[in-house]
Short mmCIF file of C-alpha atoms in Angstrom, two decimals:
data_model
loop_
_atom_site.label_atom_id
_atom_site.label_comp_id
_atom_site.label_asym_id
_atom_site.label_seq_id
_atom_site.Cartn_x
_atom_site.Cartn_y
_atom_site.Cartn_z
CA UNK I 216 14.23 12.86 11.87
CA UNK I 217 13.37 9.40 11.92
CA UNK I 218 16.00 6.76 11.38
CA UNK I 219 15.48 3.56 9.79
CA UNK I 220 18.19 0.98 10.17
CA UNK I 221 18.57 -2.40 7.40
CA UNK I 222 19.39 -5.30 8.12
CA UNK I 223 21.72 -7.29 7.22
CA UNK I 224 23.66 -5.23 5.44
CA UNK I 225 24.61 -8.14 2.54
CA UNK I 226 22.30 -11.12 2.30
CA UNK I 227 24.15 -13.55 0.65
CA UNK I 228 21.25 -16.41 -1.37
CA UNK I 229 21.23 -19.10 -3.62
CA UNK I 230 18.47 -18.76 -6.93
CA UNK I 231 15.25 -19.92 -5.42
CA UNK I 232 15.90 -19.33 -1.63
CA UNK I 233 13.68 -17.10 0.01
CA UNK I 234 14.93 -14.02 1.02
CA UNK I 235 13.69 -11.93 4.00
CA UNK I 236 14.75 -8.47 4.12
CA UNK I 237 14.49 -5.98 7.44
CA UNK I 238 13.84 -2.32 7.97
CA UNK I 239 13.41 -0.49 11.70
CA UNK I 240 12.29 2.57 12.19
CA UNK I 241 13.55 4.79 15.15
CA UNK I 242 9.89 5.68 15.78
CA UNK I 243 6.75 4.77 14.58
CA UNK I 244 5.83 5.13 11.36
CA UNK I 245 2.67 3.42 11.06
CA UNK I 246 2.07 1.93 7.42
CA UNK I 247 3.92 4.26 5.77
CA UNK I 248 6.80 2.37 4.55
CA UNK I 249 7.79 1.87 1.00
CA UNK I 250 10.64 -0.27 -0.98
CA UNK I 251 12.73 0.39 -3.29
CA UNK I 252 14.69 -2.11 -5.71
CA UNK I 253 17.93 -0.30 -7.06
CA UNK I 254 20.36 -2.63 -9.89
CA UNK I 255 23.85 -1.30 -10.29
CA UNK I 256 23.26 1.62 -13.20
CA UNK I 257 19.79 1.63 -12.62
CA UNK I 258 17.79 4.11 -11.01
CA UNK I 259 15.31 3.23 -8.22
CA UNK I 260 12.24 1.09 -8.73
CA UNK I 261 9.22 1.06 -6.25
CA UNK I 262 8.19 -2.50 -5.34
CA UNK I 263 5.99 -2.10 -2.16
CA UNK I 264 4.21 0.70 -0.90
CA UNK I 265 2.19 1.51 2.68
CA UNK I 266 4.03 -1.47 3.61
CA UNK I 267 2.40 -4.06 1.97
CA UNK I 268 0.90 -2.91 -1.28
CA UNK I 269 2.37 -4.08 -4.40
CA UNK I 270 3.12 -1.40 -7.00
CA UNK I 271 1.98 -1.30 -10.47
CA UNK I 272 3.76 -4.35 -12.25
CA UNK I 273 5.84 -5.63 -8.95
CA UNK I 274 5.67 -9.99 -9.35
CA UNK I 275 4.00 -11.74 -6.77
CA UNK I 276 7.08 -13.16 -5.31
CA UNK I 277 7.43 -9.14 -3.76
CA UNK I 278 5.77 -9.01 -0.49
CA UNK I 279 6.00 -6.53 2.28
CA UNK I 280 4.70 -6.83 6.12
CA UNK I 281 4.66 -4.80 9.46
CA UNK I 282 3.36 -1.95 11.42
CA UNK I 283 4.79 0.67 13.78
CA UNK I 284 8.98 0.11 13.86
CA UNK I 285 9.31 -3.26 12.45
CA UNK I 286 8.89 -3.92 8.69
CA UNK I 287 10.18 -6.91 6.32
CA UNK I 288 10.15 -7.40 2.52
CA UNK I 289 10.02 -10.94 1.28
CA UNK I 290 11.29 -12.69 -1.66
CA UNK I 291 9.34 -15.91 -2.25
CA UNK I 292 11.63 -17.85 -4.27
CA UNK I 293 14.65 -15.65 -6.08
CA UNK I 294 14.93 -14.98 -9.53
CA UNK I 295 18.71 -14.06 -10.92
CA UNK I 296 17.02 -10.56 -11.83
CA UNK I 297 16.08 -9.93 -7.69
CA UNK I 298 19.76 -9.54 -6.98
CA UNK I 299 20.06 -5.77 -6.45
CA UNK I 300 20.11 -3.53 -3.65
CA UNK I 301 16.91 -2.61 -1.90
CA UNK I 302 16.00 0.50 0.26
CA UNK I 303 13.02 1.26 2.61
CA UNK I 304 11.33 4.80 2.55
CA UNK I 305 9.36 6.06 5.62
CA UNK I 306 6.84 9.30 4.54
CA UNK I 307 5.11 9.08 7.88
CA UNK I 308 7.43 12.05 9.83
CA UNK I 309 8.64 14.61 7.23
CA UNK I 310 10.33 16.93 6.07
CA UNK I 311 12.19 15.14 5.70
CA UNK I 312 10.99 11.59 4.42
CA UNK I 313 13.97 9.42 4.86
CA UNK I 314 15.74 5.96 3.71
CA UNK I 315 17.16 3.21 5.16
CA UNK I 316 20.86 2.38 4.07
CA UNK I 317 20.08 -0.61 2.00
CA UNK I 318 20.28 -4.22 1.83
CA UNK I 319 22.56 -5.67 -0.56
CA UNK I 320 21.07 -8.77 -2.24
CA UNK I 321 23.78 -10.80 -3.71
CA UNK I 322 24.39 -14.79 -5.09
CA UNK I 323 25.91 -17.27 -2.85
CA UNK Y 210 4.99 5.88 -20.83
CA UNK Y 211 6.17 7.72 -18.27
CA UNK Y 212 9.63 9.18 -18.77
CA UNK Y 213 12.12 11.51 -17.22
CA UNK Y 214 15.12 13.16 -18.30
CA UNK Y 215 17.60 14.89 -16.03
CA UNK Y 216 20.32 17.44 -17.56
CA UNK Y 217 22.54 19.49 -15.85
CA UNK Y 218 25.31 17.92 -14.04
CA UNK Y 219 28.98 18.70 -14.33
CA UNK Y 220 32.39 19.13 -12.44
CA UNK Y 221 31.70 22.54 -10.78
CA UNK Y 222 34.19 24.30 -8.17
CA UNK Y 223 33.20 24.58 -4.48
CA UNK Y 224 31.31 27.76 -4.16
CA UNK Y 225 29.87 27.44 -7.46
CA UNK Y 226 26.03 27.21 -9.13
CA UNK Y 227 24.23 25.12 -11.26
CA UNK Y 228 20.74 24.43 -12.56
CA UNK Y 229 19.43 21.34 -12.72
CA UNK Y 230 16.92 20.39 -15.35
CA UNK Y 231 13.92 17.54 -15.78
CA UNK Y 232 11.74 16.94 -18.80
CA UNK Y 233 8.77 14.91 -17.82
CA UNK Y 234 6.45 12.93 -20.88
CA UNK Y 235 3.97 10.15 -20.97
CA UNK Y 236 1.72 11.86 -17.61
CA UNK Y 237 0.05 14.83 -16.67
CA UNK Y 238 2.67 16.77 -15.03
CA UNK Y 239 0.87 19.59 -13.69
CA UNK Y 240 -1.42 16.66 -11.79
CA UNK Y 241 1.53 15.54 -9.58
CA UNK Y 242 3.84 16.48 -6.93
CA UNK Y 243 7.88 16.25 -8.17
CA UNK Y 244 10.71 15.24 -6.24
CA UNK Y 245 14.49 15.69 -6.37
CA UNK Y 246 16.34 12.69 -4.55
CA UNK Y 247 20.48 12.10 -4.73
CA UNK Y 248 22.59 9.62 -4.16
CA UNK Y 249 26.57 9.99 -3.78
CA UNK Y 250 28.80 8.02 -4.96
CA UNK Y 251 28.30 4.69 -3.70
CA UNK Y 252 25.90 5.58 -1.13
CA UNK Y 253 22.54 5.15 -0.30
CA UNK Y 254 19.34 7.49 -1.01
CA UNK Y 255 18.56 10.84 0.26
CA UNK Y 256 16.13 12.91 -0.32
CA UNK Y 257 16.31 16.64 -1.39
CA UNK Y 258 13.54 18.32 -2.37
CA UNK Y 259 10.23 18.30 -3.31
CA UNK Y 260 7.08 20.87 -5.33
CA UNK Y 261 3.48 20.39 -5.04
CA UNK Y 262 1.95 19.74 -8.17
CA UNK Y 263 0.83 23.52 -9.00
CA UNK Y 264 4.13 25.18 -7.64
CA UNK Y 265 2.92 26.80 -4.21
CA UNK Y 266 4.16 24.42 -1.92
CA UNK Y 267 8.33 23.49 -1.22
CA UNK Y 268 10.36 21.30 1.05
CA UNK Y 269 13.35 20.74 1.21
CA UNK Y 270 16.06 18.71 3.57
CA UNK Y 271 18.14 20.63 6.07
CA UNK Y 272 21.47 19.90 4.26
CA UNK Y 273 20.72 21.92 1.23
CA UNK Y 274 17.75 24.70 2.93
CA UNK Y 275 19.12 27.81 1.70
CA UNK Y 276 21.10 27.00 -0.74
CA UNK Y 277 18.96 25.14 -3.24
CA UNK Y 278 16.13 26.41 -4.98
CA UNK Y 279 13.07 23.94 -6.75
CA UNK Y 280 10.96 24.81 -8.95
CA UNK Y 281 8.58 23.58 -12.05
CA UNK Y 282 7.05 25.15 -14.95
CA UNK Y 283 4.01 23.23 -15.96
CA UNK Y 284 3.53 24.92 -19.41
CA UNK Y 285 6.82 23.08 -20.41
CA UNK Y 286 6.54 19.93 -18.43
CA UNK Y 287 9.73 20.47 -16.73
CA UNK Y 288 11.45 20.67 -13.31
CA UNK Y 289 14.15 22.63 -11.86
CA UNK Y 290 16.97 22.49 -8.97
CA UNK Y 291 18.48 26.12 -8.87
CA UNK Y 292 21.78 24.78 -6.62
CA UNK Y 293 23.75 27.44 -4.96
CA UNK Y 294 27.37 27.74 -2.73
CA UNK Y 295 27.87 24.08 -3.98
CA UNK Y 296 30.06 22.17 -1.60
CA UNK Y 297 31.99 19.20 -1.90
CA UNK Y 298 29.30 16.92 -0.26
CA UNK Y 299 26.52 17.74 -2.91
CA UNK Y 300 28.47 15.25 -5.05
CA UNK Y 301 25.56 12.72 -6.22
CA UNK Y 302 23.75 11.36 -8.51
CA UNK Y 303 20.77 13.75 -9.10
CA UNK Y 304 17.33 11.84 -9.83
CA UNK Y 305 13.91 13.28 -10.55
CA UNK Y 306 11.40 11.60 -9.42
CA UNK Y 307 7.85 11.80 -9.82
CA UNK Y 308 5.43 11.15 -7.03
CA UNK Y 309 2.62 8.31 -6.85
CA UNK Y 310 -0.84 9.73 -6.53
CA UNK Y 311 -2.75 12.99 -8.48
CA UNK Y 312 -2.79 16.53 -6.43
CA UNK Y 313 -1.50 15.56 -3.45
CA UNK Y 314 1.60 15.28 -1.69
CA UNK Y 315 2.17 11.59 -1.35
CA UNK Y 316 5.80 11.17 -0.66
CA UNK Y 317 5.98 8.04 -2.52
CA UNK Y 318 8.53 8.20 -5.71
CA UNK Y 319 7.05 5.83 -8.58
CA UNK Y 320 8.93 6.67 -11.57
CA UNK Y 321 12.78 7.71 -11.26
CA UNK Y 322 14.86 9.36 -14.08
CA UNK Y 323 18.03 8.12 -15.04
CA UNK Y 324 20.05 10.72 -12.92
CA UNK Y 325 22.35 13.65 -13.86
CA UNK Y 326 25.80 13.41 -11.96
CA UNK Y 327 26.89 16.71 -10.10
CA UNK Y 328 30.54 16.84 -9.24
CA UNK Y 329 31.66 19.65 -6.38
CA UNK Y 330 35.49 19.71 -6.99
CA UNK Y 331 38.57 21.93 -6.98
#
């Protein structure tokens, strides 16, 4: 089962900063990494997918880079609606496809 | 618009069953490949289970193999998760998800239900 590890665990940002969020993978996974945005109440909501692929509606601000293990998910410039936890998905070594922990995304 | 409801959760003993239910609108359901995903209580996301889009392939994750059953009936645009010899760690947050591309098994969730909270409890 591949692992994939977040980091940090709480990224603590001011309205406008740009925010640079991690994911590792225990093994290669190639492309095939997605993120997920998740508010409090709310289910998921797929931002990027094959690692750098916007989905359907996802702002421009959302970007997504990497290859192999490493992967990271940029916020341009923050908007008070981006603060929210976000999870990476790996679909490149399954069953069973797998999740990161999650970055929490939260005002300074 | 795409839309799904879960149904189904409540406070059941250890040892116990339940059926989990999702109604699926605003897509083609018998087109794409469903997914069950949980998330306990202030955790993260893991996934459960999965259906190919006509019904003849399943997956599921070790923790539940055996004991949970998924399935779909495409003449009522609705899902299933039979759940069997419940134990206190299938607490969650249930959500149906419904995968990203047409007839094939993508593994990429783009539309989540709400959830349907499961509660294994004495």
């Amino acid at each position: 089962e591949i692992v994939l590890t977040q980091s940090p665990a709480t990224l603590s940002l001011s309205p406008g900063e740009r925010a640079t969020l991690s994911c590792r993978a225990s093994q290669s996974v190639g492309s095939y990494l997605a993120w997920y945005q998740q508010k409090p109440g709310q289910a998921p909501r797929l931002l990027i997918y094959d690692a750098s692929n916007r989905a359907t509606g996802i702002p421009a601000r959302f970007s997504g880079s990497g290859s192999g293990t490493d992967f990271t998910l940029t916020i341009s410039s923050l908007e008070p609606e981006d603060f929210a936890v976000y999870y990476c998905q790996q679909r490149n070594n399954w069953p069973p496809y797998t999740f990161g922990q999650g970055t929490k995304l939260e005002i300074k | 618009e795409v839309q799904l409801v879960e149904s189904g959760g409540v406070v059941v003993q250890p040892g116990g069953s339940l059926r989990l239910s999702c109604t699926a609108s605003g897509f083609t359901f018998d087109d794409y490949t469903m997914h069950w995903v949980r998330q306990a209580p202030g955790k993260g996301l893991e996934w459960v289970s999965l259906i190919s889009w006509d019904g003849r392939s399943t997956y599921y994750a070790d923790s539940v193999k055996g004991r949970f059953t998924i399935s779909r009936d495409n003449s009522k645009n609705s899902l299933y998760l039979q759940m069997n010899s419940l134990r206190t760690e299938d607490t969650a947050l249930y959500y149906c998800a419904k995968d990203s591309n047409r007839q094939q098994l993508v593994l990429v969730p783009d539309y989540w239900g709400q959830g349907t909270l499961v509660t294994v409890s004495s």
